[in-house]
Short mmCIF file of C-alpha atoms in Angstrom, two decimals:
data_model
loop_
_atom_site.label_atom_id
_atom_site.label_comp_id
_atom_site.label_asym_id
_atom_site.label_seq_id
_atom_site.Cartn_x
_atom_site.Cartn_y
_atom_site.Cartn_z
CA UNK A 5 -8.99 35.54 37.81
CA UNK A 6 -11.02 38.06 35.86
CA UNK A 7 -10.82 40.79 38.48
CA UNK A 8 -7.07 40.60 38.75
CA UNK A 9 -6.62 40.52 35.00
CA UNK A 10 -8.53 43.77 34.51
CA UNK A 11 -6.07 45.47 36.85
CA UNK A 12 -3.41 45.42 34.13
CA UNK A 13 -5.50 47.43 31.67
CA UNK A 14 -6.44 44.41 29.54
CA UNK A 15 -9.74 42.59 29.65
CA UNK A 16 -8.56 39.02 29.33
CA UNK A 17 -11.00 36.34 30.35
CA UNK A 18 -9.34 33.19 29.06
CA UNK A 19 -11.77 30.88 30.86
CA UNK A 20 -15.05 32.43 29.73
CA UNK A 21 -14.98 30.50 26.48
CA UNK A 22 -15.48 27.26 28.39
CA UNK A 23 -18.74 28.30 30.07
CA UNK A 24 -21.68 25.99 29.47
CA UNK A 25 -24.77 27.98 28.52
CA UNK A 26 -28.34 26.90 27.86
CA UNK A 27 -29.18 27.44 24.24
CA UNK A 28 -32.67 28.79 24.72
CA UNK A 29 -32.26 31.06 27.72
CA UNK A 30 -32.89 30.24 31.34
CA UNK A 31 -30.43 30.05 34.16
CA UNK A 32 -30.44 26.46 35.30
CA UNK A 33 -28.48 23.78 33.53
CA UNK A 34 -30.38 20.54 34.09
CA UNK A 35 -28.96 17.29 32.82
CA UNK A 36 -31.35 17.39 29.85
CA UNK A 37 -31.07 21.11 29.03
CA UNK A 38 -29.96 21.71 25.45
CA UNK A 39 -26.79 23.77 25.89
CA UNK A 40 -23.91 24.86 23.74
CA UNK A 41 -22.46 21.46 24.57
CA UNK A 42 -25.43 19.94 22.76
CA UNK A 43 -25.04 22.29 19.84
CA UNK A 44 -21.37 21.61 19.23
CA UNK A 45 -21.65 17.89 19.80
CA UNK A 46 -24.51 17.84 17.30
CA UNK A 47 -22.38 19.75 14.84
CA UNK A 48 -19.64 17.19 15.41
CA UNK A 49 -22.06 14.34 14.72
CA UNK A 50 -23.27 16.15 11.61
CA UNK A 51 -19.67 16.60 10.46
CA UNK A 52 -18.93 12.92 11.01
CA UNK A 53 -22.06 11.97 9.10
CA UNK A 54 -21.01 14.31 6.30
CA UNK A 55 -17.52 12.82 6.14
CA UNK A 56 -18.27 9.16 6.60
CA UNK A 57 -21.80 8.75 5.18
CA UNK A 58 -22.23 11.46 2.57
CA UNK A 59 -18.63 11.06 1.49
CA UNK A 60 -18.97 7.36 0.84
CA UNK A 61 -22.49 7.47 -0.62
CA UNK A 62 -21.30 7.02 -4.20
CA UNK A 63 -19.68 3.63 -3.36
CA UNK A 64 -17.39 4.16 -6.32
CA UNK A 65 -14.55 1.76 -7.02
CA UNK A 66 -12.57 4.78 -8.14
CA UNK A 67 -13.22 7.16 -5.23
CA UNK A 68 -14.11 10.82 -5.38
CA UNK A 69 -12.37 13.31 -3.11
CA UNK A 70 -14.93 12.95 -0.33
CA UNK A 71 -14.88 9.18 -0.53
CA UNK A 72 -11.09 9.17 -0.45
CA UNK A 73 -11.18 11.16 2.76
CA UNK A 74 -13.68 8.77 4.33
CA UNK A 75 -11.61 5.78 3.24
CA UNK A 76 -8.37 7.37 4.43
CA UNK A 77 -9.89 7.96 7.87
CA UNK A 78 -11.18 4.41 7.93
CA UNK A 79 -7.87 2.97 6.79
CA UNK A 80 -5.87 5.11 9.22
CA UNK A 81 -7.73 3.89 12.30
CA UNK A 82 -8.14 0.35 10.98
CA UNK A 83 -4.40 0.05 10.45
CA UNK A 84 -3.68 1.60 13.84
CA UNK A 85 -5.92 -0.89 15.63
CA UNK A 86 -4.48 -3.80 13.67
CA UNK A 87 -0.86 -2.72 14.19
CA UNK A 88 -1.08 -1.82 17.86
CA UNK A 89 -3.81 -4.03 19.32
CA UNK A 90 -3.39 -6.96 16.96
CA UNK A 91 -5.84 -8.80 14.69
CA UNK A 92 -8.14 -9.77 17.53
CA UNK A 93 -8.44 -6.11 18.46
CA UNK A 94 -10.28 -5.42 15.21
CA UNK A 95 -13.50 -6.56 16.90
CA UNK A 96 -13.43 -3.29 18.85
CA UNK A 97 -12.61 -1.17 15.82
CA UNK A 98 -16.04 0.56 15.62
CA UNK A 99 -15.77 1.76 19.23
CA UNK A 100 -12.28 3.11 18.71
CA UNK A 101 -13.37 4.75 15.46
CA UNK A 102 -16.26 6.39 17.33
CA UNK A 103 -13.91 7.81 19.95
CA UNK A 104 -11.41 9.03 17.37
CA UNK A 105 -13.97 10.77 15.20
CA UNK A 106 -15.72 12.37 18.16
CA UNK A 107 -12.48 13.78 19.56
CA UNK A 108 -11.17 14.85 16.16
CA UNK A 109 -14.35 16.71 15.28
CA UNK A 110 -14.69 18.14 18.79
CA UNK A 111 -11.15 19.49 18.61
CA UNK A 112 -11.42 20.78 15.07
CA UNK A 113 -14.83 22.42 15.46
CA UNK A 114 -13.59 23.95 18.69
CA UNK A 115 -11.04 25.87 16.65
CA UNK A 116 -13.78 27.73 14.79
CA UNK A 117 -13.81 31.26 16.28
CA UNK A 118 -16.43 31.73 19.03
CA UNK A 119 -17.00 27.98 19.09
CA UNK A 120 -17.39 25.92 22.23
CA UNK A 121 -14.85 23.13 22.55
CA UNK A 122 -16.55 20.06 23.98
CA UNK A 123 -13.31 18.11 24.37
CA UNK A 124 -11.75 20.78 26.56
CA UNK A 125 -13.98 19.71 29.44
CA UNK A 126 -12.63 17.18 31.85
CA UNK A 127 -16.17 15.84 32.32
CA UNK A 128 -16.29 14.77 28.68
CA UNK A 129 -12.79 13.35 28.44
CA UNK A 130 -12.99 11.66 31.82
CA UNK A 131 -16.16 9.82 30.83
CA UNK A 132 -14.47 8.58 27.67
CA UNK A 133 -11.26 7.64 29.47
CA UNK A 134 -13.16 5.88 32.24
CA UNK A 135 -15.27 4.05 29.68
CA UNK A 136 -12.07 2.89 27.97
CA UNK A 137 -10.52 1.93 31.30
CA UNK A 138 -13.52 -0.04 32.52
CA UNK A 139 -14.13 -1.73 29.20
CA UNK A 140 -10.50 -2.66 28.72
CA UNK A 141 -10.20 -4.04 32.24
CA UNK A 142 -13.38 -6.05 31.76
CA UNK A 143 -12.10 -7.39 28.44
CA UNK A 144 -8.84 -8.30 30.09
CA UNK A 145 -10.52 -10.31 32.81
CA UNK A 146 -13.07 -11.92 30.51
CA UNK A 147 -10.49 -12.95 27.92
CA UNK A 148 -7.65 -14.00 30.20
CA UNK A 149 -9.26 -14.63 33.58
CA UNK A 150 -6.73 -14.53 36.39
CA UNK A 151 -3.98 -14.52 33.77
CA UNK A 152 -4.71 -10.85 33.26
CA UNK A 153 -3.00 -10.11 36.59
CA UNK A 154 0.30 -11.22 35.06
CA UNK A 155 0.29 -7.77 33.49
CA UNK A 156 1.43 -6.51 36.90
CA UNK A 157 3.82 -9.38 37.62
CA UNK A 158 6.87 -8.62 35.49
CA UNK A 159 8.39 -12.02 34.71
CA UNK A 160 11.56 -10.62 33.23
CA UNK A 161 12.53 -8.75 36.42
CA UNK A 162 14.52 -10.31 39.30
CA UNK A 163 12.30 -12.02 41.84
CA UNK A 164 13.15 -9.54 44.60
CA UNK A 165 12.03 -6.59 42.55
CA UNK A 166 8.79 -8.11 41.35
CA UNK A 167 6.55 -7.08 44.28
CA UNK A 168 7.88 -3.53 44.09
CA UNK A 169 7.32 -3.46 40.35
CA UNK A 170 3.86 -4.92 40.85
CA UNK A 171 2.92 -1.99 43.09
CA UNK A 172 4.31 0.50 40.60
CA UNK A 173 2.56 -1.21 37.69
CA UNK A 174 -0.70 -1.27 39.65
CA UNK A 175 -0.47 2.43 40.42
CA UNK A 176 0.41 3.30 36.87
CA UNK A 177 -2.50 1.16 35.70
CA UNK A 178 -4.94 3.12 37.81
CA UNK A 179 -3.41 6.45 36.84
CA UNK A 180 -4.07 5.61 33.20
CA UNK A 181 -7.60 7.05 33.00
CA UNK A 182 -6.44 10.21 34.78
CA UNK A 183 -3.57 10.92 32.41
CA UNK A 184 -5.65 9.72 29.48
CA UNK A 185 -8.38 12.27 30.13
CA UNK A 186 -6.35 15.15 31.55
CA UNK A 187 -3.94 15.01 28.61
CA UNK A 188 -6.67 15.68 26.10
CA UNK A 189 -8.65 18.24 28.12
CA UNK A 190 -5.47 19.96 29.32
CA UNK A 191 -3.88 20.27 25.90
CA UNK A 192 -7.04 21.68 24.34
CA UNK A 193 -7.76 24.01 27.27
CA UNK A 194 -4.19 25.26 27.25
CA UNK A 195 -4.23 26.04 23.55
CA UNK A 196 -7.52 27.87 23.70
CA UNK A 197 -6.56 29.83 26.80
CA UNK A 198 -3.28 30.88 25.18
CA UNK A 199 -5.14 32.04 22.09
CA UNK A 200 -7.54 34.03 24.27
CA UNK A 201 -4.62 35.66 26.09
CA UNK A 202 -3.01 36.64 22.78
CA UNK A 203 -6.36 37.99 21.61
CA UNK A 204 -6.54 40.08 24.78
CA UNK A 205 -3.09 41.52 24.12
CA UNK A 206 -4.20 42.50 20.63
CA UNK A 207 -6.36 45.21 22.25
CA UNK A 208 -3.27 47.33 22.83
CA UNK A 209 -2.24 48.98 19.56
CA UNK A 210 1.47 48.87 20.34
CA UNK A 211 1.74 45.13 20.54
CA UNK A 212 -1.24 44.24 18.34
CA UNK A 213 0.80 43.10 15.30
CA UNK A 214 2.92 40.86 17.50
CA UNK A 215 -0.13 39.49 19.28
CA UNK A 216 -1.98 38.79 16.06
CA UNK A 217 1.09 37.14 14.53
CA UNK A 218 1.41 35.05 17.67
CA UNK A 219 -2.24 34.11 17.41
CA UNK A 220 -1.79 32.93 13.84
CA UNK A 221 1.18 30.82 14.87
CA UNK A 222 -0.63 29.38 17.90
CA UNK A 223 -3.67 28.68 15.78
CA UNK A 224 -1.56 26.67 13.34
CA UNK A 225 -0.01 24.80 16.24
CA UNK A 226 -3.47 24.15 17.68
CA UNK A 227 -4.62 22.63 14.39
CA UNK A 228 -1.73 20.19 14.72
CA UNK A 229 -2.46 19.60 18.41
CA UNK A 230 -6.15 19.01 17.68
CA UNK A 231 -5.25 16.16 15.37
CA UNK A 232 -2.37 14.80 17.45
CA UNK A 233 -4.42 14.68 20.64
CA UNK A 234 -7.17 12.75 18.88
CA UNK A 235 -4.50 10.42 17.49
CA UNK A 236 -2.82 10.01 20.85
CA UNK A 237 -6.08 9.33 22.68
CA UNK A 238 -6.92 6.68 20.10
CA UNK A 239 -3.53 5.05 20.01
CA UNK A 240 -3.38 4.89 23.81
CA UNK A 241 -6.78 3.22 23.75
CA UNK A 242 -5.28 0.68 21.35
CA UNK A 243 -2.27 0.20 23.61
CA UNK A 244 -4.51 -0.43 26.62
CA UNK A 245 -6.57 -2.82 24.54
CA UNK A 246 -3.43 -4.70 23.54
CA UNK A 247 -2.45 -5.03 27.19
CA UNK A 248 -5.88 -6.45 27.93
CA UNK A 249 -5.80 -8.91 25.03
CA UNK A 250 -2.18 -9.98 25.49
CA UNK A 251 -1.19 -9.33 29.11
CA UNK A 252 2.12 -11.17 28.78
CA UNK A 253 4.77 -8.64 27.95
CA UNK B 16 -0.79 47.41 44.25
CA UNK B 17 -2.84 45.96 46.99
CA UNK B 18 -3.69 42.35 47.65
CA UNK B 19 -3.00 39.71 50.19
CA UNK B 20 -0.09 37.41 50.60
CA UNK B 21 -2.10 34.30 49.66
CA UNK B 22 -2.87 35.76 46.26
CA UNK B 23 0.80 36.51 45.71
CA UNK B 24 1.60 32.93 46.64
CA UNK B 25 -0.91 31.70 44.08
CA UNK B 26 0.67 33.68 41.31
CA UNK B 27 4.19 32.71 42.26
CA UNK B 28 3.13 29.09 42.49
CA UNK B 29 1.49 29.27 39.09
CA UNK B 30 4.64 30.74 37.60
CA UNK B 31 6.79 28.03 39.12
CA UNK B 32 4.37 25.36 37.89
CA UNK B 33 4.65 26.90 34.45
CA UNK B 34 8.33 25.92 34.50
CA UNK B 35 7.16 22.33 34.41
CA UNK B 36 5.54 22.91 31.05
CA UNK B 37 8.79 24.26 29.68
CA UNK B 38 10.74 21.32 31.06
CA UNK B 39 8.23 18.94 29.50
CA UNK B 40 9.03 20.65 26.21
CA UNK B 41 12.65 19.59 26.75
CA UNK B 42 11.45 16.04 27.26
CA UNK B 43 9.34 16.06 24.13
CA UNK B 44 12.22 17.52 22.16
CA UNK B 45 14.49 14.82 23.53
CA UNK B 46 12.09 12.09 22.45
CA UNK B 47 11.64 13.52 18.96
CA UNK B 48 15.36 14.24 18.54
CA UNK B 49 16.41 10.76 19.56
CA UNK B 50 13.80 9.30 17.29
CA UNK B 51 15.13 11.35 14.41
CA UNK B 52 18.71 10.33 15.17
CA UNK B 53 17.70 6.69 15.20
CA UNK B 54 15.56 7.10 12.11
CA UNK B 55 18.44 8.59 10.16
CA UNK B 56 20.63 5.69 11.11
CA UNK B 57 18.08 3.10 10.10
CA UNK B 58 15.44 4.77 7.94
CA UNK B 59 13.78 1.51 6.96
CA UNK B 60 12.78 0.80 10.55
CA UNK B 61 11.51 4.32 11.23
CA UNK B 62 8.12 4.03 9.55
CA UNK B 63 7.01 1.23 11.84
CA UNK B 64 7.94 3.13 14.95
CA UNK B 65 6.01 6.38 14.47
CA UNK B 66 3.26 5.04 16.72
CA UNK B 67 5.81 4.44 19.45
CA UNK B 68 7.14 7.94 18.88
CA UNK B 69 3.73 9.45 19.43
CA UNK B 70 3.11 7.36 22.52
CA UNK B 71 6.42 8.53 23.93
CA UNK B 72 5.65 12.14 23.09
CA UNK B 73 2.22 11.77 24.66
CA UNK B 74 3.64 10.48 27.93
CA UNK B 75 6.27 13.19 28.09
CA UNK B 76 3.76 15.85 27.18
CA UNK B 77 1.20 14.63 29.72
CA UNK B 78 3.43 15.63 32.61
CA UNK B 79 3.88 19.09 31.14
CA UNK B 80 0.14 19.39 30.85
CA UNK B 81 -0.20 18.28 34.46
CA UNK B 82 2.04 21.12 35.58
CA UNK B 83 0.14 23.51 33.35
CA UNK B 84 -3.03 22.26 35.01
CA UNK B 85 -1.54 22.96 38.40
CA UNK B 86 -0.82 26.50 37.25
CA UNK B 87 -4.38 26.90 35.98
CA UNK B 88 -5.79 25.55 39.21
CA UNK B 89 -3.67 27.96 41.23
CA UNK B 90 -4.75 30.86 39.06
CA UNK B 91 -8.44 30.14 38.73
CA UNK B 92 -9.64 27.47 41.08
CA UNK B 93 -7.95 27.91 44.43
CA UNK C 28 -19.76 36.71 26.09
CA UNK C 29 -19.35 38.62 29.29
CA UNK C 30 -22.60 40.54 29.18
CA UNK C 31 -25.00 37.75 28.30
CA UNK C 32 -26.63 37.72 31.66
CA UNK C 33 -29.86 36.30 30.41
CA UNK C 34 -28.19 33.34 28.79
CA UNK C 35 -25.61 32.70 31.46
CA UNK C 36 -26.37 30.15 34.12
CA UNK C 37 -25.67 32.49 36.97
CA UNK C 38 -24.79 30.50 40.00
CA UNK C 39 -21.78 28.99 41.58
CA UNK C 40 -19.80 28.90 38.35
CA UNK C 41 -20.77 32.09 36.58
CA UNK C 42 -20.60 35.50 38.15
CA UNK C 43 -23.30 38.13 37.81
CA UNK C 44 -21.31 39.76 34.98
CA UNK C 45 -21.38 36.53 32.96
CA UNK C 46 -17.71 35.81 33.59
CA UNK C 47 -16.50 32.47 34.80
CA UNK C 48 -15.79 31.92 38.47
CA UNK C 49 -12.78 29.64 38.66
CA UNK C 50 -12.33 27.04 35.96
CA UNK C 51 -15.54 26.18 34.09
CA UNK C 52 -14.06 22.73 33.59
CA UNK C 53 -14.40 22.08 37.31
CA UNK C 54 -17.99 23.28 37.65
CA UNK C 55 -19.75 20.17 38.86
CA UNK C 56 -23.18 21.67 38.19
CA UNK C 57 -22.63 21.17 34.49
CA UNK C 58 -21.26 17.65 34.62
CA UNK C 59 -24.58 15.77 34.29
CA UNK C 60 -25.53 17.86 31.29
CA UNK C 61 -22.20 17.31 29.55
CA UNK C 62 -22.12 13.60 30.32
CA UNK C 63 -25.69 13.11 29.13
CA UNK C 64 -25.09 14.85 25.83
CA UNK C 65 -21.73 13.12 25.41
CA UNK C 66 -23.38 9.72 25.72
CA UNK C 67 -26.08 10.78 23.25
CA UNK C 68 -23.46 12.03 20.80
CA UNK C 69 -21.26 8.94 21.11
CA UNK C 70 -24.29 6.70 20.68
CA UNK C 71 -25.33 8.60 17.58
CA UNK C 72 -21.83 8.40 16.12
CA UNK C 73 -21.61 4.70 16.94
CA UNK C 74 -24.95 4.01 15.26
CA UNK C 75 -24.03 6.07 12.20
CA UNK C 76 -20.73 4.26 11.89
CA UNK C 77 -21.88 0.70 12.47
CA UNK C 78 -25.18 0.91 10.62
CA UNK C 79 -24.17 2.92 7.58
CA UNK C 80 -20.66 4.17 7.17
CA UNK C 81 -18.34 1.31 8.11
CA UNK C 82 -20.11 -1.54 6.26
CA UNK C 83 -20.33 0.65 3.18
CA UNK C 84 -16.67 1.64 3.23
CA UNK C 85 -15.68 -1.94 4.02
CA UNK C 86 -17.68 -3.17 1.03
CA UNK C 87 -16.18 -0.56 -1.26
CA UNK C 88 -12.65 -1.37 -0.15
CA UNK C 89 -13.27 -5.11 -0.50
CA UNK C 90 -14.71 -4.54 -3.96
CA UNK C 91 -11.72 -2.44 -4.95
CA UNK C 92 -9.28 -5.02 -3.60
CA UNK C 93 -11.16 -7.69 -5.54
CA UNK C 94 -11.02 -5.61 -8.69
CA UNK C 95 -7.32 -4.97 -8.20
CA UNK C 96 -6.64 -8.66 -7.60
CA UNK C 97 -8.66 -9.60 -10.68
CA UNK C 98 -6.91 -7.01 -12.77
CA UNK C 99 -3.53 -8.20 -11.59
CA UNK C 100 -4.48 -11.78 -12.37
CA UNK C 101 -5.73 -10.75 -15.80
CA UNK C 102 -2.54 -8.80 -16.41
CA UNK C 103 -0.51 -11.82 -15.33
CA UNK C 104 -2.44 -13.97 -17.77
CA UNK C 105 -1.95 -11.46 -20.57
CA UNK C 106 1.73 -11.34 -19.75
CA UNK C 107 1.94 -15.12 -20.02
CA UNK C 108 0.11 -14.94 -23.32
CA UNK C 109 2.46 -12.28 -24.57
CA UNK C 110 5.44 -14.37 -23.52
CA UNK C 111 3.97 -17.34 -25.33
CA UNK C 112 3.34 -15.29 -28.43
CA UNK C 113 6.90 -14.07 -28.30
CA UNK C 114 8.15 -17.60 -27.97
CA UNK C 115 6.01 -18.68 -30.94
CA UNK C 116 7.34 -15.79 -32.95
CA UNK C 117 10.89 -16.71 -32.04
CA UNK C 118 10.21 -20.28 -33.01
CA UNK C 119 8.69 -19.23 -36.34
CA UNK C 120 11.66 -16.99 -36.94
CA UNK C 121 14.09 -19.79 -36.20
CA UNK C 122 12.11 -22.15 -38.44
CA UNK C 123 12.10 -19.65 -41.24
CA UNK C 124 15.81 -19.12 -40.87
CA UNK C 125 16.45 -22.88 -40.95
CA UNK C 126 14.17 -23.21 -44.00
CA UNK C 127 16.01 -20.43 -45.73
CA UNK C 128 19.29 -22.06 -44.96
CA UNK C 129 18.02 -25.40 -46.26
CA UNK C 130 16.72 -23.84 -49.45
CA UNK C 131 20.02 -22.04 -49.90
CA UNK C 132 21.97 -25.23 -49.42
CA UNK C 133 19.72 -27.10 -51.83
CA UNK C 134 20.00 -24.44 -54.44
CA UNK C 135 23.73 -24.35 -54.04
CA UNK C 136 23.93 -28.13 -54.41
CA UNK C 137 21.74 -27.99 -57.50
CA UNK C 138 23.80 -25.27 -59.04
CA UNK C 139 26.97 -27.15 -58.17
CA UNK C 140 25.62 -30.28 -59.82
CA UNK C 141 24.57 -28.34 -62.92
CA UNK C 142 27.94 -26.69 -63.11
CA UNK C 143 29.64 -30.05 -62.71
CA UNK C 144 27.62 -31.67 -65.49
CA UNK C 145 28.13 -28.68 -67.74
CA UNK C 146 31.86 -28.79 -67.06
CA UNK C 147 31.94 -32.49 -67.70
CA UNK C 148 30.08 -32.08 -70.97
CA UNK C 149 32.32 -29.28 -72.04
CA UNK C 150 35.37 -31.33 -71.16
CA UNK C 151 34.07 -34.32 -73.07
CA UNK C 152 33.40 -32.13 -76.08
CA UNK C 153 36.80 -30.61 -75.82
CA UNK C 154 38.32 -34.06 -75.55
CA UNK C 155 36.31 -35.23 -78.56
CA UNK C 156 37.35 -32.25 -80.62
CA UNK C 157 40.92 -32.68 -79.56
CA UNK C 158 40.79 -36.30 -80.58
CA UNK C 159 39.27 -35.39 -83.94
CA UNK C 160 41.83 -32.70 -84.48
CA UNK C 161 44.58 -35.13 -83.60
CA UNK C 162 43.13 -37.61 -86.02
CA UNK C 163 42.96 -35.06 -88.76
CA UNK C 164 46.44 -33.91 -88.00
CA UNK C 165 47.53 -37.53 -88.22
CA UNK C 166 45.72 -37.93 -91.50
CA UNK C 167 47.25 -34.80 -92.87
CA UNK C 168 50.66 -35.97 -91.77
CA UNK C 169 50.13 -39.36 -93.37
CA UNK C 170 48.96 -37.76 -96.57
CA UNK C 171 51.97 -35.50 -96.49
CA UNK C 172 54.29 -38.44 -95.94
CA UNK C 173 52.67 -40.34 -98.79
CA UNK C 174 52.93 -37.34 -101.00
CA UNK C 175 56.58 -36.93 -100.03
CA UNK C 176 57.15 -40.64 -100.78
CA UNK C 177 55.54 -40.36 -104.18
CA UNK C 178 57.48 -37.21 -104.96
CA UNK C 179 60.67 -38.83 -103.70
CA UNK C 180 60.02 -41.91 -105.89
CA UNK C 181 59.30 -39.77 -108.87
CA UNK C 182 62.32 -37.54 -108.20
CA UNK C 183 64.54 -40.61 -107.56
CA UNK C 184 63.32 -42.28 -110.78
CA UNK C 185 63.84 -39.06 -112.73
CA UNK C 186 67.31 -38.61 -111.19
CA UNK C 187 68.17 -42.19 -112.02
CA UNK C 188 66.81 -41.72 -115.56
CA UNK C 189 68.67 -38.49 -116.00
CA UNK C 190 71.84 -40.33 -114.91
CA UNK C 191 71.33 -42.49 -117.86
CA UNK C 192 70.15 -45.70 -116.63
CA UNK C 193 66.78 -47.07 -116.42
CA UNK C 194 65.43 -47.07 -113.07
CA UNK C 195 64.15 -50.19 -111.63
CA UNK C 196 60.91 -49.10 -110.03
CA UNK C 197 61.13 -51.81 -107.40
CA UNK C 198 64.66 -50.81 -106.37
CA UNK C 199 63.73 -47.11 -106.30
CA UNK C 200 60.74 -47.90 -104.21
CA UNK C 201 62.83 -49.91 -101.83
CA UNK C 202 65.50 -47.22 -101.53
CA UNK C 203 62.96 -44.49 -100.97
CA UNK C 204 61.23 -46.57 -98.34
CA UNK C 205 64.59 -47.17 -96.67
CA UNK C 206 65.34 -43.43 -96.64
CA UNK C 207 61.86 -42.60 -95.46
CA UNK C 208 62.16 -44.77 -92.42
CA UNK C 209 65.33 -42.96 -91.64
CA UNK C 210 67.78 -45.81 -91.59
CA UNK C 211 69.55 -44.82 -94.82
CA UNK C 212 73.33 -44.82 -94.73
#
């Protein structure tokens, strides 16, 4: 960690950017303490309000630029839910929209220099993934009753293989929230750590141009990743929802 | 250079785990390449399958991120 | 970031120099804080979306779709009207053409009839004149024949007289008439 990294002549602390700090001084982080997590989540909420509420405030039939963006976001997620989860999945559209916008704004605001990236923390993504997992499982059982278990009983497979497949399906079902959350947090953490490492290399004059060029490239890639991870988290939520609504393959 | 053998093991392990990320890149490239090959053969069907493409990429990428996570854990958490 | 000792939550996760110990992501001391604020943020976003943003955008999109549907229907109607107008125009054109043809045919027939009557009249006149001319020619010929007869009688009488005998007018007349009819010996 930090001590080893200084040995090479560089001061690279790629993990320091993820530290949670109280906003108004003090050492102890209680559950209610306003921290940089609070700040950046609040900024995210403000950004969402700006996009979705201020943008659409004109209610024009011929939209302005801001309203077009709000409507595009709406249409993008609405279509995704309808295409992937089906018409009856549209009931859960507001929840999915909430998740998508939170992750998108968390990722994007995290790319502002010196920002704190809320979605890089496994605590945040795991809560969302677990919420999706629990909700989807509950929906599955409420909507289909015992029928929901047919999700694990692959009818199209030979009878001998079905118990084996059932075990595999069961395991993969319970791994879902893990991969769902770790994917998002891992991808964001990785990108930010890599950028920090490049920034550390920029301290040496000899390789500074290369390091800065690399940073620019990684930053562009991270912009893409920020969007794609939000998209992937959302679309996987839709896929899980589809499995819960229509467990028969 | 001083240090103990456990530390060396951590770093070596992290490096080896990093290979997994590179191999996951192969997987992602394979998914995207095959999608493109299929899309060029039947462009009209491609638009409806972009969601599937991203799901496939996400699953392939997740394993790379897992190995990256292992590397991070070895470096910083163990 | 490293030297903010006053702000840093020095403890199990942050070293005395402000640097992170291990991965900050795995610092369980911070989990309750993050989860609490996450739930607050998600709740706020959910309320903003469901109370304000989504109904508004839904309404706008529905309104736009309605407007588009109406406009398309109106355009369809106008198109039908235009097609009808075109058809009416075509019909009027065809009628006019037929009318023109009829008028042309009528005029031609009229002219033909006029020409025919004129021709007939002219022919009748010509025939009348021809007949008159023939008559006059006949008259002239008759007169000429009479004159010739008289002259022949006179000449025959004179010849007879000059031969020394008195001419019998009746015999002269008879001989002349016989010669005039052409059956003289």
